[in-house]
Short mmCIF file of C-alpha atoms in Angstrom, two decimals:
data_model
loop_
_atom_site.label_atom_id
_atom_site.label_comp_id
_atom_site.label_asym_id
_atom_site.label_seq_id
_atom_site.Cartn_x
_atom_site.Cartn_y
_atom_site.Cartn_z
CA MET A 1 0.01 0.00 0.00
CA ASP A 2 1.29 3.45 -0.98
CA HIS A 3 0.19 5.33 2.14
CA LYS A 4 1.29 8.70 0.77
CA ALA A 5 -0.85 8.21 -2.34
CA LEU A 6 -3.77 7.13 -0.14
CA ALA A 7 -3.39 10.27 1.97
CA GLU A 8 -3.51 12.45 -1.17
CA LEU A 9 -6.54 10.55 -2.41
CA LEU A 10 -8.45 11.08 0.86
CA PHE A 11 -7.31 14.62 1.63
CA PRO A 12 -6.45 16.30 -1.71
CA ASN A 13 -7.16 19.79 -0.42
CA VAL A 14 -5.02 19.60 2.72
CA THR A 15 -1.83 21.50 2.06
CA GLU A 16 -0.76 22.47 5.58
CA THR A 17 1.54 20.24 7.58
CA PRO A 18 1.84 19.48 11.28
CA GLU A 19 4.99 21.61 11.25
CA ASP A 20 2.92 24.57 10.03
CA LEU A 21 0.50 24.13 12.91
CA GLU A 22 3.31 23.78 15.45
CA ALA A 23 4.59 27.15 14.28
CA ARG A 24 1.11 28.72 14.39
CA PHE A 25 0.52 27.49 17.95
CA PRO A 26 3.90 27.75 19.69
CA GLN A 27 4.71 26.62 23.20
CA ARG A 28 3.31 28.94 25.85
CA GLU A 29 5.63 31.13 27.88
CA ASN A 30 4.46 30.29 31.38
CA PRO A 31 6.46 29.82 34.58
CA GLU A 32 7.85 26.39 35.30
CA GLY A 33 5.23 24.16 36.90
CA ALA A 34 2.34 26.22 35.54
CA VAL A 35 -0.77 24.17 34.85
CA ILE A 36 -2.44 24.74 31.48
CA THR A 37 -5.88 23.20 31.56
CA ARG A 38 -9.37 23.60 30.26
CA MET A 39 -13.04 23.06 30.66
CA ALA A 40 -14.30 21.34 27.55
CA PRO A 41 -18.03 20.68 27.90
CA SER A 42 -20.47 19.68 25.18
CA PRO A 43 -23.26 22.14 24.35
CA THR A 44 -26.15 19.87 25.29
CA GLY A 45 -28.07 22.55 27.22
CA PHE A 46 -27.59 20.85 30.57
CA VAL A 47 -24.90 22.32 32.82
CA HIS A 48 -24.56 20.16 35.90
CA LEU A 49 -22.87 20.13 39.25
CA GLY A 50 -20.18 17.81 37.89
CA ASN A 51 -19.21 20.54 35.42
CA LEU A 52 -18.68 22.89 38.37
CA VAL A 53 -16.65 20.33 40.30
CA GLN A 54 -14.40 19.81 37.27
CA GLY A 55 -14.34 23.53 36.58
CA LEU A 56 -13.24 24.50 40.09
CA THR A 57 -10.63 21.75 40.09
CA SER A 58 -9.25 23.05 36.79
CA GLU A 59 -9.46 26.69 37.86
CA ARG A 60 -7.64 26.14 41.14
CA MET A 61 -4.90 24.03 39.56
CA ALA A 62 -4.32 26.60 36.82
CA HIS A 63 -4.49 29.86 38.72
CA GLN A 64 -2.64 28.89 41.87
CA SER A 65 0.24 27.70 39.68
CA GLY A 66 0.39 30.81 37.49
CA GLY A 67 -1.07 28.88 34.58
CA VAL A 68 -3.97 29.26 32.18
CA LEU A 69 -7.58 28.09 32.19
CA PHE A 70 -9.43 28.14 28.89
CA LEU A 71 -12.93 27.22 27.74
CA ARG A 72 -13.19 24.93 24.74
CA VAL A 73 -16.59 23.93 23.39
CA GLU A 74 -16.60 20.32 22.23
CA ASP A 75 -19.43 20.49 19.71
CA THR A 76 -18.46 17.60 17.45
CA ASP A 77 -21.71 15.72 18.21
CA ALA A 78 -24.19 17.79 16.19
CA LYS A 79 -27.07 15.43 17.05
CA ARG A 80 -26.91 16.24 20.74
CA GLU A 81 -26.29 19.98 20.40
CA VAL A 82 -29.09 22.21 21.74
CA PRO A 83 -29.55 25.68 20.16
CA GLY A 84 -28.34 28.40 22.52
CA ALA A 85 -26.62 25.87 24.76
CA VAL A 86 -23.20 27.48 24.35
CA GLU A 87 -24.55 30.79 25.66
CA VAL A 88 -26.24 29.03 28.60
CA LEU A 89 -23.00 27.25 29.34
CA ILE A 90 -20.90 30.41 29.30
CA ASP A 91 -23.40 32.39 31.42
CA THR A 92 -23.79 29.62 34.00
CA LEU A 93 -20.07 29.11 34.46
CA LYS A 94 -19.57 32.87 34.71
CA HIS A 95 -22.32 33.07 37.37
CA TYR A 96 -20.40 30.56 39.47
CA GLY A 97 -17.16 32.46 39.26
CA ILE A 98 -15.21 30.28 36.84
CA ALA A 99 -12.83 32.87 35.42
CA PHE A 100 -11.38 31.83 32.06
CA ASP A 101 -8.22 33.40 30.73
CA GLU A 102 -9.12 32.58 27.14
CA GLY A 103 -11.51 30.57 25.03
CA ALA A 104 -15.09 30.72 23.77
CA THR A 105 -17.16 33.79 24.68
CA HIS A 106 -20.50 35.28 23.62
CA GLU A 107 -18.67 37.61 21.25
CA GLY A 108 -16.54 34.89 19.70
CA ASP A 109 -13.11 33.63 20.70
CA SER A 110 -10.61 35.29 23.00
CA GLY A 111 -7.04 33.96 22.85
CA LEU A 112 -4.22 33.00 20.53
CA TYR A 113 -4.88 29.25 20.42
CA GLY A 114 -8.35 29.23 18.85
CA PRO A 115 -10.75 28.58 17.35
CA TYR A 116 -12.08 27.26 20.66
CA ARG A 117 -15.11 25.55 19.14
CA GLN A 118 -14.20 22.18 17.69
CA ARG A 119 -16.50 22.31 14.67
CA GLN A 120 -14.53 25.38 13.53
CA ARG A 121 -11.28 23.42 13.73
CA ALA A 122 -12.04 20.76 11.08
CA ALA A 123 -9.21 21.89 8.81
CA ILE A 124 -6.71 21.50 11.69
CA TYR A 125 -7.79 17.91 12.39
CA HIS A 126 -7.54 17.03 8.71
CA VAL A 127 -3.85 18.01 8.69
CA TYR A 128 -3.10 15.40 11.36
CA ALA A 129 -5.52 12.90 9.82
CA LYS A 130 -3.66 13.12 6.52
CA LYS A 131 -0.31 12.70 8.30
CA MET A 132 -1.58 9.60 10.12
CA VAL A 133 -2.69 8.06 6.80
CA GLU A 134 0.74 8.88 5.30
CA ASP A 135 2.41 7.13 8.24
CA GLY A 136 0.20 4.06 7.92
CA LEU A 137 -1.51 4.81 11.25
CA ALA A 138 -5.03 5.37 9.88
CA TYR A 139 -7.18 4.11 7.03
CA PRO A 140 -10.64 4.67 5.48
CA CYS A 141 -13.51 2.36 6.39
CA PHE A 142 -16.61 2.04 4.19
CA CYS A 143 -18.66 -0.26 6.45
CA THR A 144 -22.39 0.40 6.43
CA GLU A 145 -24.47 0.76 9.59
CA GLN A 146 -25.98 -2.65 8.89
CA GLU A 147 -22.59 -4.32 8.51
CA LEU A 148 -21.46 -2.86 11.85
CA ALA A 149 -24.69 -3.96 13.53
CA ASP A 150 -24.30 -7.51 12.15
CA MET A 151 -20.69 -7.56 13.38
CA ARG A 152 -21.75 -6.53 16.87
CA GLN A 153 -24.51 -9.13 16.93
CA GLU A 154 -22.05 -11.88 15.97
CA GLN A 155 -19.56 -10.76 18.64
CA GLU A 156 -22.25 -10.75 21.31
CA ALA A 157 -23.48 -14.17 20.22
CA ASN A 158 -19.91 -15.48 20.47
CA LYS A 159 -19.41 -13.72 23.84
CA GLN A 160 -16.52 -11.71 22.41
CA ASN A 161 -15.48 -8.13 23.07
CA THR A 162 -17.44 -5.82 20.82
CA GLY A 163 -15.65 -3.44 18.51
CA TYR A 164 -13.79 -3.07 15.22
CA TYR A 165 -10.64 -5.20 15.64
CA GLY A 166 -8.82 -8.28 14.39
CA LYS A 167 -10.77 -10.24 11.83
CA TYR A 168 -13.68 -7.84 12.23
CA ALA A 169 -11.58 -4.90 10.96
CA MET A 170 -12.64 -5.64 7.40
CA TRP A 171 -11.23 -2.48 5.82
CA ARG A 172 -7.94 -2.46 7.71
CA ASP A 173 -5.85 -3.99 4.93
CA ARG A 174 -7.93 -3.46 1.82
CA SER A 175 -6.25 -2.60 -1.48
CA MET A 176 -6.05 0.81 -3.10
CA GLU A 177 -8.31 -0.57 -5.87
CA ASP A 178 -11.06 -1.44 -3.39
CA ILE A 179 -10.81 1.97 -1.76
CA GLN A 180 -10.80 3.79 -5.11
CA ALA A 181 -13.89 1.86 -6.20
CA GLN A 182 -15.80 2.92 -3.10
CA LEU A 183 -14.75 6.55 -3.56
CA ASP A 184 -15.75 6.46 -7.23
CA ALA A 185 -19.17 5.14 -6.19
CA GLY A 186 -19.53 8.11 -3.83
CA ASN A 187 -19.86 5.93 -0.76
CA PRO A 188 -19.28 7.61 2.65
CA TRP A 189 -16.30 6.64 4.76
CA VAL A 190 -14.88 7.17 8.22
CA LEU A 191 -11.21 7.32 9.12
CA ARG A 192 -10.10 4.67 11.59
CA PHE A 193 -7.03 4.41 13.79
CA ARG A 194 -4.78 1.43 13.03
CA SER A 195 -4.23 0.00 16.50
CA THR A 196 -1.07 -1.95 17.29
CA GLY A 197 -2.24 -2.91 20.78
CA SER A 198 -3.23 -6.27 22.20
CA ILE A 199 -5.57 -7.11 25.08
CA GLU A 200 -2.92 -9.63 26.13
CA ASN A 201 -0.65 -6.75 27.17
CA GLN A 202 -0.92 -4.47 30.20
CA PHE A 203 1.01 -1.44 31.38
CA LYS A 204 1.12 0.90 34.39
CA TYR A 205 -0.23 4.44 34.44
CA ASP A 206 -0.19 7.00 37.27
CA ASP A 207 -3.40 9.07 37.47
CA LEU A 208 -3.31 12.17 39.70
CA VAL A 209 -6.49 11.06 41.51
CA LYS A 210 -6.74 7.30 41.07
CA GLY A 211 -3.05 6.67 41.64
CA LYS A 212 -1.28 3.67 40.09
CA LEU A 213 -3.47 1.96 37.49
CA THR A 214 -2.90 -1.26 35.59
CA ILE A 215 -4.19 -0.73 32.05
CA THR A 216 -4.94 -3.20 29.29
CA GLU A 217 -3.81 -2.08 25.84
CA ASN A 218 -6.37 -0.97 23.27
CA ASP A 219 -6.80 -3.24 20.26
CA VAL A 220 -9.82 -1.52 18.66
CA ASP A 221 -9.49 0.50 15.47
CA HIS A 222 -11.54 3.44 16.74
CA VAL A 223 -13.00 6.08 14.44
CA LEU A 224 -10.95 9.29 14.19
CA LEU A 225 -13.03 11.21 11.64
CA LYS A 226 -16.75 10.69 11.05
CA SER A 227 -18.23 10.58 7.59
CA ASP A 228 -18.92 14.34 7.65
CA GLY A 229 -15.24 15.04 8.25
CA ILE A 230 -15.80 16.08 11.89
CA PRO A 231 -13.57 14.29 14.38
CA THR A 232 -14.66 12.10 17.26
CA TYR A 233 -13.97 13.37 20.77
CA HIS A 234 -10.99 11.05 21.03
CA PHE A 235 -9.14 12.46 18.04
CA ALA A 236 -10.20 16.08 18.55
CA HIS A 237 -9.16 16.24 22.20
CA ALA A 238 -5.73 14.80 21.42
CA VAL A 239 -5.03 17.35 18.67
CA ASP A 240 -6.53 20.26 20.61
CA ASP A 241 -4.83 19.53 23.90
CA HIS A 242 -1.51 19.27 22.08
CA LEU A 243 -1.83 22.48 20.07
CA MET A 244 -3.34 24.42 22.98
CA ARG A 245 -0.45 23.17 25.08
CA THR A 246 -2.62 21.56 27.75
CA THR A 247 -0.57 20.06 30.58
CA HIS A 248 -3.41 18.60 32.67
CA VAL A 249 -6.78 17.17 31.66
CA VAL A 250 -9.49 17.18 34.34
CA ARG A 251 -12.45 14.97 33.52
CA GLY A 252 -14.91 12.47 35.01
CA ASP A 253 -13.75 8.91 35.62
CA GLU A 254 -16.33 7.64 33.12
CA TRP A 255 -13.53 8.36 30.60
CA LEU A 256 -11.18 5.79 32.19
CA PRO A 257 -12.19 3.03 29.73
CA SER A 258 -11.00 5.34 26.91
CA LEU A 259 -7.66 6.03 28.55
CA PRO A 260 -5.77 3.15 26.86
CA PHE A 261 -6.81 4.46 23.43
CA HIS A 262 -5.97 8.05 24.34
CA ILE A 263 -2.50 7.10 25.56
CA GLN A 264 -1.97 5.09 22.37
CA LEU A 265 -3.24 7.93 20.19
CA PHE A 266 -0.99 10.59 21.75
CA LYS A 267 1.99 8.30 21.23
CA ALA A 268 1.07 7.63 17.60
CA LEU A 269 0.72 11.35 16.93
CA GLY A 270 4.09 12.05 18.57
CA PHE A 271 2.47 14.26 21.23
CA LYS A 272 3.49 14.55 24.87
CA LEU A 273 0.77 12.99 27.00
CA PRO A 274 -0.89 15.45 29.43
CA LYS A 275 -1.39 14.43 33.04
CA TYR A 276 -4.91 13.13 33.64
CA VAL A 277 -7.05 13.98 36.66
CA HIS A 278 -9.99 11.55 36.66
CA ILE A 279 -12.65 12.73 39.13
CA GLY A 280 -15.08 10.31 40.75
CA PRO A 281 -18.84 10.84 40.44
CA LEU A 282 -21.09 12.88 42.72
CA MET A 283 -23.35 10.56 44.69
CA LYS A 284 -26.27 10.82 47.07
CA MET A 285 -27.86 8.56 49.66
CA ASP A 286 -30.94 6.74 48.37
CA GLY A 287 -32.32 4.88 51.35
CA ASN A 288 -29.38 3.01 52.84
CA SER A 289 -27.31 2.91 49.68
CA LYS A 290 -25.33 5.37 47.56
CA ARG A 291 -26.00 6.07 43.91
CA LYS A 292 -24.82 8.57 41.32
CA LEU A 293 -26.72 11.82 41.01
CA SER A 294 -29.09 11.38 38.10
CA LYS A 295 -30.16 13.95 35.52
CA ARG A 296 -33.58 12.29 35.41
CA LYS A 297 -34.16 11.80 39.13
CA ASP A 298 -32.31 14.60 40.89
CA PRO A 299 -33.07 18.27 40.18
CA GLU A 300 -30.08 19.23 42.35
CA LEU A 301 -27.73 17.94 39.66
CA ALA A 302 -28.52 20.90 37.39
CA LEU A 303 -26.67 24.13 38.18
CA THR A 304 -29.79 26.10 37.22
CA PHE A 305 -31.40 24.55 40.33
CA TYR A 306 -29.03 26.37 42.69
CA LYS A 307 -29.53 29.70 40.95
CA ALA A 308 -33.31 29.36 41.05
CA GLU A 309 -33.28 28.32 44.70
CA GLY A 310 -31.12 31.34 45.45
CA PHE A 311 -27.94 29.82 46.81
CA PRO A 312 -25.23 32.52 46.72
CA VAL A 313 -22.29 31.74 44.49
CA GLU A 314 -19.99 31.98 47.52
CA ALA A 315 -21.95 29.26 49.30
CA VAL A 316 -21.89 26.83 46.38
CA TYR A 317 -18.17 27.54 45.88
CA GLU A 318 -17.40 26.94 49.57
CA TYR A 319 -19.38 23.73 49.62
CA ILE A 320 -17.72 22.35 46.48
CA MET A 321 -14.31 23.12 47.98
CA THR A 322 -15.23 21.00 51.02
CA LEU A 323 -16.02 18.15 48.61
CA LEU A 324 -12.80 18.54 46.63
CA ASN A 325 -10.29 18.63 49.49
CA SER A 326 -11.10 17.12 52.86
CA ASN A 327 -8.70 19.50 54.64
CA TYR A 328 -10.51 22.58 53.35
CA GLU A 329 -12.91 22.74 56.33
CA ASP A 330 -10.03 22.70 58.82
CA TRP A 331 -8.29 25.43 56.83
CA ARG A 332 -11.49 27.52 56.76
CA ARG A 333 -11.94 27.25 60.52
CA ALA A 334 -8.38 28.48 60.97
CA ASN A 335 -8.83 31.20 58.33
CA PRO A 336 -12.48 32.35 58.63
CA THR A 337 -12.04 35.61 56.72
CA ALA A 338 -9.39 34.63 54.18
CA PRO A 339 -10.36 34.39 50.50
CA SER A 340 -10.79 30.78 49.40
CA THR A 341 -8.09 31.33 46.79
CA ASP A 342 -5.53 31.37 49.63
CA PHE A 343 -6.17 27.67 50.21
CA LYS A 344 -3.55 25.37 48.66
CA PHE A 345 -5.65 23.05 46.55
CA SER A 346 -4.30 19.61 45.62
CA PRO A 347 -5.83 17.18 43.08
CA LYS A 348 -4.15 14.37 45.01
CA LYS A 349 -6.57 15.02 47.90
CA LEU A 350 -9.62 14.38 45.72
CA ASN A 351 -11.57 11.30 46.80
CA PRO A 352 -10.84 8.61 44.16
CA ALA A 353 -14.26 7.04 44.70
CA GLY A 354 -16.16 10.30 44.30
CA ASN A 355 -18.03 12.46 46.79
CA LEU A 356 -21.33 12.23 48.60
CA PHE A 357 -23.51 15.25 47.91
CA ASP A 358 -25.21 16.47 51.09
CA TYR A 359 -27.96 19.06 50.55
CA ALA A 360 -28.32 19.71 54.29
CA LYS A 361 -24.63 20.51 54.56
CA LEU A 362 -24.83 22.88 51.58
CA THR A 363 -27.68 24.66 53.38
CA ASP A 364 -25.59 25.03 56.54
CA VAL A 365 -22.64 26.35 54.53
CA SER A 366 -24.97 28.81 52.80
CA LYS A 367 -26.40 30.08 56.12
CA ASN A 368 -22.87 30.76 57.32
CA GLU A 369 -21.92 32.56 54.12
CA ILE A 370 -25.00 34.80 54.12
CA ALA A 371 -24.53 35.53 57.84
CA LYS A 372 -21.03 36.87 57.08
CA MET A 373 -22.35 39.36 54.49
CA ASP A 374 -23.26 42.93 55.39
CA ALA A 375 -26.79 44.17 54.76
CA GLU A 376 -25.81 46.09 51.62
CA LYS A 377 -24.37 42.98 49.97
CA VAL A 378 -27.35 40.86 50.98
CA TYR A 379 -29.65 43.49 49.49
CA THR A 380 -27.72 43.62 46.21
CA LEU A 381 -27.64 39.85 45.75
CA LEU A 382 -31.24 39.41 46.86
CA VAL A 383 -32.53 42.02 44.41
CA GLU A 384 -30.46 40.46 41.62
CA TRP A 385 -32.04 37.08 42.33
CA ALA A 386 -35.57 38.46 42.78
CA LYS A 387 -35.49 40.38 39.48
CA GLU A 388 -35.21 37.02 37.70
CA PHE A 389 -37.30 34.78 39.93
CA ASP A 390 -39.75 37.03 41.86
CA PRO A 391 -40.11 40.39 40.04
CA ASP A 392 -42.90 41.64 42.31
CA PHE A 393 -40.72 41.15 45.38
CA ALA A 394 -37.81 42.82 43.60
CA GLN A 395 -40.00 45.84 42.93
CA LYS A 396 -40.94 46.07 46.63
CA LEU A 397 -37.29 45.88 47.66
CA GLU A 398 -36.21 48.55 45.15
CA SER A 399 -39.08 50.90 45.98
CA ASP A 400 -37.35 51.85 49.24
CA LYS A 401 -33.79 50.56 49.44
CA ASP A 402 -33.02 52.08 52.86
CA TYR A 403 -36.09 50.39 54.34
CA ALA A 404 -35.11 47.00 52.86
CA VAL A 405 -31.50 47.32 54.01
CA SER A 406 -32.64 48.19 57.56
CA ILE A 407 -34.70 44.98 57.59
CA LEU A 408 -31.79 42.88 56.32
CA ALA A 409 -29.47 44.47 58.92
CA ILE A 410 -31.41 42.95 61.82
CA GLY A 411 -29.09 40.71 63.82
CA ARG A 412 -26.30 41.17 61.31
CA GLY A 413 -22.71 41.81 62.42
CA GLY A 414 -21.09 40.98 65.72
CA LYS A 415 -19.54 37.69 66.80
CA LYS A 416 -22.78 35.69 66.54
CA PRO A 417 -24.84 37.02 63.65
CA ARG A 418 -28.30 35.59 63.00
CA LYS A 419 -28.48 32.77 60.48
CA ASP A 420 -32.03 33.17 59.24
CA LEU A 421 -31.41 32.73 55.53
CA ALA A 422 -29.89 29.82 53.62
CA THR A 423 -31.16 30.94 50.19
CA TRP A 424 -32.60 34.08 48.62
CA LYS A 425 -35.81 32.13 48.07
CA GLU A 426 -36.29 32.14 51.83
CA ALA A 427 -36.06 35.92 52.09
CA LYS A 428 -39.69 36.68 51.21
CA PRO A 429 -41.15 34.24 53.78
CA TYR A 430 -38.64 35.64 56.32
CA MET A 431 -39.21 39.36 55.78
CA GLY A 432 -42.32 39.66 53.64
CA PHE A 433 -44.47 40.77 56.57
CA PHE A 434 -42.63 44.11 56.53
CA TYR A 435 -44.64 44.83 53.38
CA ASP A 436 -48.40 45.16 53.96
CA GLU A 437 -49.21 43.27 50.75
CA TYR A 438 -47.45 40.15 52.04
CA LEU A 439 -48.77 40.32 55.64
CA GLU A 440 -50.60 37.14 56.62
CA THR A 441 -53.56 36.92 58.98
CA PRO A 442 -52.37 35.28 62.18
CA VAL A 443 -53.89 32.17 63.75
CA PHE A 444 -53.59 32.36 67.52
CA ASP A 445 -53.12 29.32 69.75
CA GLU A 446 -56.55 27.92 70.57
CA LYS A 447 -55.63 27.28 74.20
CA PHE A 448 -55.82 31.04 74.80
CA SER A 449 -59.16 32.80 74.59
CA HIS A 450 -59.79 35.65 72.17
CA GLU A 451 -60.51 37.79 75.22
CA THR A 452 -57.03 37.11 76.64
CA VAL A 453 -55.34 38.05 73.36
CA LYS A 454 -57.52 41.14 73.03
CA THR A 455 -56.67 42.25 76.57
CA VAL A 456 -52.93 41.94 75.91
CA LEU A 457 -53.15 43.93 72.69
CA GLU A 458 -55.27 46.67 74.26
CA LYS A 459 -52.95 47.00 77.24
CA PHE A 460 -49.92 47.18 74.95
CA LEU A 461 -51.45 49.95 72.84
CA ALA A 462 -52.14 51.91 76.02
CA VAL A 463 -48.45 51.97 77.02
CA TYR A 464 -46.60 51.67 73.67
CA ASP A 465 -44.08 54.45 73.12
CA PRO A 466 -41.68 54.15 70.15
CA ALA A 467 -39.21 56.35 72.04
CA ASP A 468 -38.63 53.59 74.60
CA ASP A 469 -35.40 51.68 74.38
CA SER A 470 -35.55 47.88 74.18
CA GLY A 471 -35.18 47.52 77.95
CA VAL A 472 -38.09 49.80 78.79
CA TRP A 473 -40.16 48.24 76.01
CA PHE A 474 -39.68 44.75 77.42
CA ASP A 475 -40.37 45.93 80.99
CA LYS A 476 -43.79 47.07 79.76
CA VAL A 477 -44.39 43.66 78.16
CA LYS A 478 -43.50 41.98 81.45
CA ALA A 479 -45.81 44.33 83.36
CA ILE A 480 -48.71 43.35 81.08
CA THR A 481 -47.81 39.71 81.66
CA ASN A 482 -48.16 40.09 85.40
CA GLU A 483 -51.35 42.14 85.10
CA ILE A 484 -53.21 39.32 83.33
CA GLY A 485 -51.97 36.64 85.73
CA PHE A 486 -49.30 35.15 83.47
CA THR A 487 -45.75 34.72 84.78
CA THR A 488 -42.40 36.21 83.86
CA ASP A 489 -40.58 33.50 85.87
CA MET A 490 -39.78 30.90 83.23
CA LYS A 491 -38.03 28.62 85.73
CA ALA A 492 -41.14 28.52 87.94
CA TYR A 493 -43.29 27.81 84.90
CA LYS A 494 -41.09 24.94 83.75
CA ALA A 495 -41.18 23.51 87.28
CA ASP A 496 -45.00 23.57 87.35
CA PRO A 497 -46.71 24.61 84.08
CA THR A 498 -50.16 24.09 85.60
CA ALA A 499 -49.59 26.88 88.13
CA PHE A 500 -49.88 29.61 85.48
CA PRO A 501 -52.20 30.15 82.50
CA GLY A 502 -49.27 31.43 80.43
CA THR A 503 -45.90 33.19 80.36
CA VAL A 504 -44.21 36.31 79.09
CA ALA A 505 -43.24 34.27 76.00
CA ASP A 506 -46.92 33.77 75.21
CA VAL A 507 -47.61 37.49 75.64
CA SER A 508 -44.72 38.29 73.30
CA THR A 509 -46.12 35.80 70.78
CA PHE A 510 -49.54 37.51 70.79
CA LEU A 511 -47.82 40.79 69.99
CA ARG A 512 -45.55 39.18 67.41
CA GLN A 513 -48.47 37.57 65.60
CA ALA A 514 -50.49 40.76 65.62
CA VAL A 515 -47.62 42.76 64.13
CA THR A 516 -45.99 40.19 61.80
CA GLY A 517 -48.64 37.52 61.26
CA LYS A 518 -46.04 34.92 62.35
CA THR A 519 -45.01 33.08 65.51
CA ASN A 520 -41.35 33.47 64.53
CA SER A 521 -39.69 36.64 63.37
CA PRO A 522 -36.58 38.73 63.97
CA ASP A 523 -36.35 40.72 67.21
CA LEU A 524 -39.83 42.15 67.75
CA TYR A 525 -38.67 45.47 69.28
CA THR A 526 -36.52 46.11 66.21
CA VAL A 527 -39.33 45.05 63.90
CA MET A 528 -41.62 47.67 65.48
CA GLN A 529 -38.89 50.30 65.22
CA ILE A 530 -38.52 49.66 61.50
CA LEU A 531 -42.27 49.49 60.83
CA GLY A 532 -42.75 52.74 62.78
CA TYR A 533 -45.39 53.73 65.31
CA GLU A 534 -48.33 54.27 62.96
CA ARG A 535 -47.99 50.98 61.03
CA THR A 536 -47.38 49.00 64.22
CA VAL A 537 -50.47 50.44 65.91
CA ALA A 538 -52.55 50.07 62.77
CA ARG A 539 -51.69 46.37 62.53
CA ILE A 540 -52.60 45.73 66.18
CA LYS A 541 -55.86 47.63 65.81
CA ALA A 542 -56.70 45.62 62.69
CA ILE A 543 -56.41 42.42 64.72
CA LEU A 544 -58.54 43.93 67.51
#
C-alpha cells in the first residue's frame, strides 16, 4: 500500500503540515510548573454540578500555579447539540465564578490558540488525519451501519469483546483498488485508527487522583473522523490539547475506559501525553445505599437549580471546595475571613471514589456565608435574584432601598450574627411581613381565649411608646404579663406549668403575631422600630 498516495486521495485539499500548525501554535511562555488546563463541555443545554466540580478543580490548579484556564466547546456531536446551549453554558459558568483566561465567549473567541469551538477546527484535524494516513496509522472504512450492527450481533453471540478489531476490521488492509472503487461510487467513509495494541498486554499508568493503575492495551481501530469530516472526541481532544499546550486534563472517571486508546493515540501522533485527573462521580444517599446523582431523578444535579433556589455563588463555591479537598474545612476554621483562593488546593486530595452530595450541609454552609455578608451585599444579591425569579418582590425591595436594608441588617454583624437565611428564596417568607401586601392573617393558639389576646393587645397599645429603648419596652411587656396573671418567671413555669395560664413568652407571641402575622420573626422590638409607630399600631388595631 502506498500510504502517501492514499493520503492524497483522501485529503487532496489539505496543504498544511503538522509543522505549520506547530509554528502557528507555539509553546506557551508560562512559569515552570504552571498548569495549562481547560473546561471542555459539550453544548447539550444541561450544565450540571459535575461541570462545576471539574471547573473549580481546573481553575484552582491553573491559577494557583500561574497557569492558564481556557474554555473549549466540544461540539463535534451535532445530534446532541441544543440551540443556545453554548450561551447558557458560558453564562452559567460565569455566574459561578469560573474565570477563564481565554476561550469561547459570547462575542466569539478570545485567545491565541483558537478557534475554541471544535466544529470550527475541522481543517486542523484534517492536517493530522492526513499525516496519520501517510504514516500508515489510519485508514478509510466504508462499512455500512448494517454491517457494523451484524458484526456486533455476531460478537455478542460469540461472547466476544465488541468493537472493530482483528478479523472484524474488514477495511484495515484493503487494497487501493477497493478503496478507489468505493470513492468512485460516492460511498461515505470514516477514518479509523490502526491499533497496534493487544488485550494480552498491560502497562502501568499514574493518574493524579486514582493513583497507580494497571491498564490493558487498546486493540480496537476506533473512528478518528466521522463521515462528515468532523472528528470524534478522542481524536479532537488529542489534537486540541496538544496544540493548545494543555498540561493537565481534568475529567470524570467515566472516561477511564477510553484512557488506553488516548495514551496510544498521543503516542502515535508524537504528542506529549498530558497528566490526567480523573474525578469520581457525585453521589447521594438513596435509602441506605449510595448512587450517582441522576439527571432524570435529581433536580439538584442541574446548576440552574441552585440559581433558582437562590444559593449565593460563595456558598456553592465553599461547599464544592469541602467536597474537593477534605482538609478545606479545617483550613477555613483556621482562616475564617481569608479568601478561598488562599487555600492550597491539591488534586491528590480528591476522593478517588467520588463524593457524597449532602444538601443539608450545603444549606448550613450557605447560612454561614450569608450571615457573614453585610446588609448592603445581601440586598444587592437578593434584588439580583428576585429580578429574575420574583419580580414583584424585587419591585418592593427597590421601591425603598433604605427600608429593605434596615430589615436585612437585623441581627447582622457581631460575633454571633443571625443565620435566618440559607437561600434568597427564603427571604420573602422571612421578611415579607414588613410589606403590607405580604402580611398574613395570624392564627392564635386555641388554648388562649380571644378575650385574653384582646386584653394583651389593648394593654400594649395603652403603654406603647416608640421612644422607649428595648429595655423599657420589654419591661412594659413583662408588666402586662403580670397584670393578666401570666408569669415572667420561666423557671417557675417549667417547674409547674399548671400553676400559670401562660408566660411572658406567650404574651410576646400575641404581639408578634399581631404585628408580623407569624409566631417566629426577627427581634420584635426592632421590627416595630422599622415598621414605625403608625404601622405598628394600625396592625394591632386591625387584629382587635
